[in-house]
Structures are given as C-alpha cells and as structure tokens.
DNA sequence: GCTCAGTGCTAACTGCGTTTAGCGACTCCC
DNA sequence: GGGAGTCGCTAAACGCAGTTAGCACTGAGC
C-alpha cells in the first residue's frame, strides 16, 4: 500500500509504509502471546527514506492548536478552553472571538487521536455483528442504526466478525483500544449469546440477541406476539380447524442443538404465539411441518408432503417469507389458488412478500425500529435494562381470505 | 452515555473521566476488585512489579510500556525496540527475552491511540459505501472484503454514508482523522463517482464504481462480457430471432439523467454486450422493453405488454433476477412454460435465481471476487491502476432450452 | 496601606508509545 | 596508547490536545 494508487501524486504523506511485520516478527515465538500482532504494519527494516514533506494537498492539512493559539496571540491553554467551550474558565469575550476566528481562518480541526489519548473518549460507537452487514437478511438494522446515530450526532462504525471467535476477539480488542465509547452487539437472527469479556465495563446494548445478564439492555422482536397476530388474523377471517404451521420448532440454524427451539428465539416463539392464540379461541393447529431450514425448497417440500397426505389445509402459517415462497410454488404446482383455496400468512415481511402474487400477508421483523432503539438506548444516560420486546406488525397482503367452503 | 448499562457493575472506568479521584479509585479498587479496573494504574512511581493479574477478565486495565520496561529492568526505549522488532537497534538476546516475557506476564497490549499519534499510521483500512451494508443487494462484497482483510492480517472497518454527501464528508473526515491507512470506496451498484477531496493523498481503491482518474485502481464487473455470455448461451441453444431484452437502457436509478445509460454501467453494458454478440451471429434483438425500475413488478408488466402485442418471444434476457422473477410470474399467468415455451436468462445470480422453479440461469455479479480483489489491491505495494474488469460467469439453471418449434 | 475576591490568562504536566541523539564500555588495530 | 569502531543501552524529545495549578493584575472594602 505504498502509493501508486493515489489520486493525487502530489504529496506523499506520513501514511507511506511498507508491509514488514513488526509485531508479528517480534512475538511470533510467544505462543500464548498476549501482545498479539495488532495488525500494526511495520516501519521496521527499510523505512521509506522519503522525507515526510508532510502537508500540501487539501487532505494533508494539519493545523494544530498551537498554531491557532499563536495566530490569536494567546496560549494553547486559552485556545483549548475557548474551542472546547469550557465555561468554568474565564476568557474574555474579545479573546474568545480572536481564537475562534483564528481557528476558522486556519481551518483548524482538532486531532482526534490526541483527543482520544488525552480524554479516553472517542465520541464514536460501533455496531458489531457476525453477519448482519455481510448477508442480505437483516441489513435494515444497519441503515436504521446509522440513521439514528446521525441524529445523535455520533459516528458509528460497523464491524463484522464473520462468526469467528478469533476474529471477533481481535476486532473487539482493536475497537476497545480505539476507545470506542459504546457497543451494539448485534446478531443476524435472534439468539442467545455470551457477552465477550473485552466488552465488560463498556456501555453495551444487545441487538437481536440476548444474554443472561439483566443489566444489559437487549432489543429483540416480540415473536410470541407476532405468532399470536398471525393466528389471530386467520381466525378473524374464519379459519379454525385447517391451519397448518410450517417451520417447526426443531430448526437448528447455527446455534447448536441446545439452542434449537429455545424460548426467546423466532423458532420457538412464533409457534408458541400461534398455539396460544389458537388455544384461546378453542382451536389447535391441524399440523406442524418441521423443516431443516427455512428456504423456499423446504417450504415446497413441506407443502408437497402435506398435500400428499390428503386433506388440504385451509391456511398455512409459514415461519418466514422464504418458506412461504416455497409454499406458493407447491400450491401452484398442485393447482391450488391463493387465497381462494389456501390462505397464507408468514413472518419477516421481507421484500419477497411484496414480490409474490398475490402479495403475501406477513408479520414484519421490525429491523428498522430495533436498530434505531438500540442506538437510542446506547446513547441514553440511564437506559432501561433488560429485554425490550419490539412489536411485530402484520402487513396485509392479499394472501388471506375466508376459508374455502369444503 | 454514562453507564448504567454496564454488564459489569464495577464502577467507573477510564471512559468516565473523573480525573479528580481517579487514582483513589484505582487503588481502592485494586483492593476490592482484583479483576478488572478501568482507572489508569497509578502514576507508577513506586509500585514495582505488581502481581501479574495478567489479563484477568478483560476490561483489565491497560498495562503500559513503562510497566513492562520496569518489570524487565530496562528503559522504555529498549522495551519498545524489542516489542516493535526494530532490527536496526542492538538489544541482546537475553534482554529481548526478558522484555518479551515481562510483556507476556503482564498481558501488555500497546495503546493503539498512542501508536497512531506517534506514527501517524493505524494499521487499519476502511470500506466506505452508500448502501452496500445497509441494503440486501451487494452484501457479499463486504463478507469477501472482510475475509480478505483478515488474510492480510488487517482490521477493516465498514462505514456507510446512506448516500448523503454531508454524512459522507463527516464520516470520511473522521476516518482520516483516525489515520485509517487506506480506503475502499464502494458503491451498491456500478456507477461513476467523484473521489471526495478528503481522500486525496491516501491509498484508495474504487469498488464497483469508477472515476475519471486513472491513477486509482477500480474494480468493476465486466458487464459487456456478461451481456455477450447471456446472448451466447441462448444462441448456443438455438435461439436467434425471438430474443427479447427486458431492462432497457434508460434506467435512471439514482445517477441522474446524464448517468442513465452511460458506458460503464450495468444498464448500458449488459445490453451492449448482448447486442454485440447477437450482431456477431448475424442476429438482432426482437425487442427491448425499457423499464423504470428493475423490480418484479416491472418484469411482470413488461412481459404482459410483450405478450399482449402478439408473438411470444422464444427467449427473454432480463437485466436482473428480480425482473426475471416478474417475467416468471407473467409467463405463468399466461400459461406459458419455462423453458419449453420461453427460455430465460438473467443477470446477478442472486439467491432468487436458485429459489425460482425452474431455477434461473443467471450471470453472476462477482461480488465476492470484487471485494477480495479490492482489498488485495489496496494492500499491494504497487497495485495495477485503472480498471480491473471482473469476469461475470454464467450459472446454469434450468430456464433455458431449445426454442419451441413454432 | 493592606487584605481579599475576582478576572483573565499561562506554564507545565498528562496520556503513552516511538524515535533520535548519544553515552559508557569494550574491542580492535596500527 | 590513541583513535576508530562496535555493542548495548538510556535520556529526552516528540506527536497533540486537555487539564490543573497558579500567577499577575484590578478594584473593592476596611
């Protein structure tokens, strides 16, 4: 990364470095190595002999506080007091004006690194997840969180671990080293997590995941309520005996077997809510199709199996939109119409729900709301701790009607 | 963000700059809470080799280089030389070993902020984009880039501007202030961009976008080649006269009218490649359906219109998978079978392609490859500048067959 | 004439790792 | 034995802003 790839060939700057690997070399023998190579690119052996002719172009300007002070004819301290707005220090209005205009004239920007070094605070937060940014399922969490951070006038970084503990450790340590002031620890799908040790002692909000520690605010979708809503809308349309559930409670995802259908997961809670609501109306599911995964293929297979077994259901509740997509395909293949022959309701309300024909009634995963709330909680002085269950709301499509009189 | 939301109820940490009684806290705390304490360890004068509470827990308070040096019985300079692996400095093997074991014993981690302040380098890169992380279209760019960065032993941050110039400016400035060593400036969809001034003078790679400046490496998909491949596969299956293109050249997206169908965009190049290949075989498109957008609805409407006009095409080339999805729906509604009656080929090879039945033949947008290459270029000493066109490869589905003998 | 409070500012130190200049001790060589 | 060279290390400066202790001065009050 030396420098052919510069938009400006004018000015080599201090960033020039070669990729020797300093820390790595130094400590490679220490197997237990606590001082792991902090990915510090080396300046070691042949440090570029380039004179750091420093600033020239626009990007390189580094006006220091000392320069501002000099121009304003005051001490650095005074300049600092003015620019940091310290009201407990007495600086005459006239001097304040001089400092401010000097700063403006020089285009002074405080050096963030020094500020961090001195204050221990960076004024930034980070959203750390395994796969939220790098997969197409929960991205809107990110957009909403960024948007909210902007409203709080805070810069938010996104960091992604790709699910590897080792990477996570390094990444978090690096962020902590950079004095990130607070963390949002997010998960692509709702699950239980262990709070990494590195984060202890730093403001934290869990997003779409939960931990046993009740002192941490956790933002999760209210899946039970969502399940109830799904059942309710079908009941309201007159369905009752012929409701079949696809998705099932045994889904393993990545959480390992012990995670499977535990309380607090989409897998468990959506179904639990459905059952509750039906029971409340004196009904019960006609059947449950457990699927290994929640992709269209699984939906197709499940529906095909159900249909092969005889009586077609009057309605299907699918654990997510992709399963529902598969159901659409299988129903079409069997010559059954939606919603005339079979009604469908699903969860997530992804783009897919709007793409299908007829459009799919789906209960939205409130990713936007969750992302925004997580930021609000992190930024608040005294956040309410524990679980914050966000309501999942039904987005009506055209996939539900009264049951076909059979 | 003061700190009720702490997983650790241990009181103040370095982040609460209560500089008044910090020391007191640190000491009393060392007594009561051996685990992690935030406050800066006493200004060190007397206290010699404190017990190696090592890296207990994690918020474990910063061990400084001075402490390592003291334990090892050398000066800070010597310790620094050893730990940074400066081979030009003469330190005996024995001293080196002492320093290293002291560092290990204390769980020393260099303070990144100080390193940056002194060296002007942070050992990190950043991927900045408008909507790559926050929308579900190009996420795999991120996963691949992260993965590659990890292979280079470098931490990569992700930053997202949400398309606002103002936010972008602040974000980039912030990252530059933090001495990010290099940038990948990425776009959700292929487009021309203006390189922000802040980035001048800093290693840069453009990803999925391009700029007039030839000194910058740019990674873009080879859309013309992709268009040719799409046409070619249809020609090979015997199609010729009845090929219809959906997507059109007038798509505006967000680029403004002057951007529309410009060379170097998916909008323009895919179609251009198709035309080239057909012309080469002495053929031409039977028709082009320009659509305002590239969503399923647009595909449905386009196909409905084509069918209403009379002769059904033998094959459709759709500018992306979502358009193709709409085409599937419209063809099904018209009772036409895929591929028996109409063949389909499309671009992007998103998940959707695999979900459809029959599976959709689609030419992959090489997001993984692009993300990885961008990182490689950024990390390389002397990257090849200018455009790097990445091959888009056809993923065969079951949506193409020989044309129906009409 | 002297204290006292308030005003307006500055010198000096802090954070922490990196880097330069250079010092004492020893060896080598003519 | 005197100069040069090497080895192994240290003191001190440096990067930059934030923070504390305190100084010089003015005007009021007794």
Coordinates of C-alpha atoms in Angstrom, one line a residue, chain B residues 9 14 33 46 48 55 72 83 97 102 124 176 242 258 275 288 293 301 306 363 366 377:
Chain B
X9 CA -21.3 -3.4 37.8
X14 CA -11.3 5.2 32.1
X33 CA -11.8 -5.9 42.8
X46 CA 6.9 3.4 43.5
X48 CA 7.1 -2.1 41.2
X55 CA -5.4 -10.2 31.6
X72 CA 12.1 -6.2 32.6
X83 CA 8.4 -5.3 21.0
X97 CA 13.8 -12.4 26.2
X102 CA 7.5 -9.3 31.0
X124 CA -6.5 -0.5 9.5
X176 CA -9.0 10.2 8.0
X242 CA -37.1 -14.3 -31.0
X258 CA -26.9 12.2 -17.6
X275 CA -26.2 -6.7 -29.0
X288 CA -36.3 -4.2 -25.9
X293 CA -37.0 0.1 -12.4
X301 CA -45.6 -5.6 -16.8
X306 CA -45.0 -8.1 -24.9
X363 CA -24.9 -14.5 -14.9
X366 CA -18.9 -11.4 -8.9
X377 CA -5.1 -4.0 -4.5

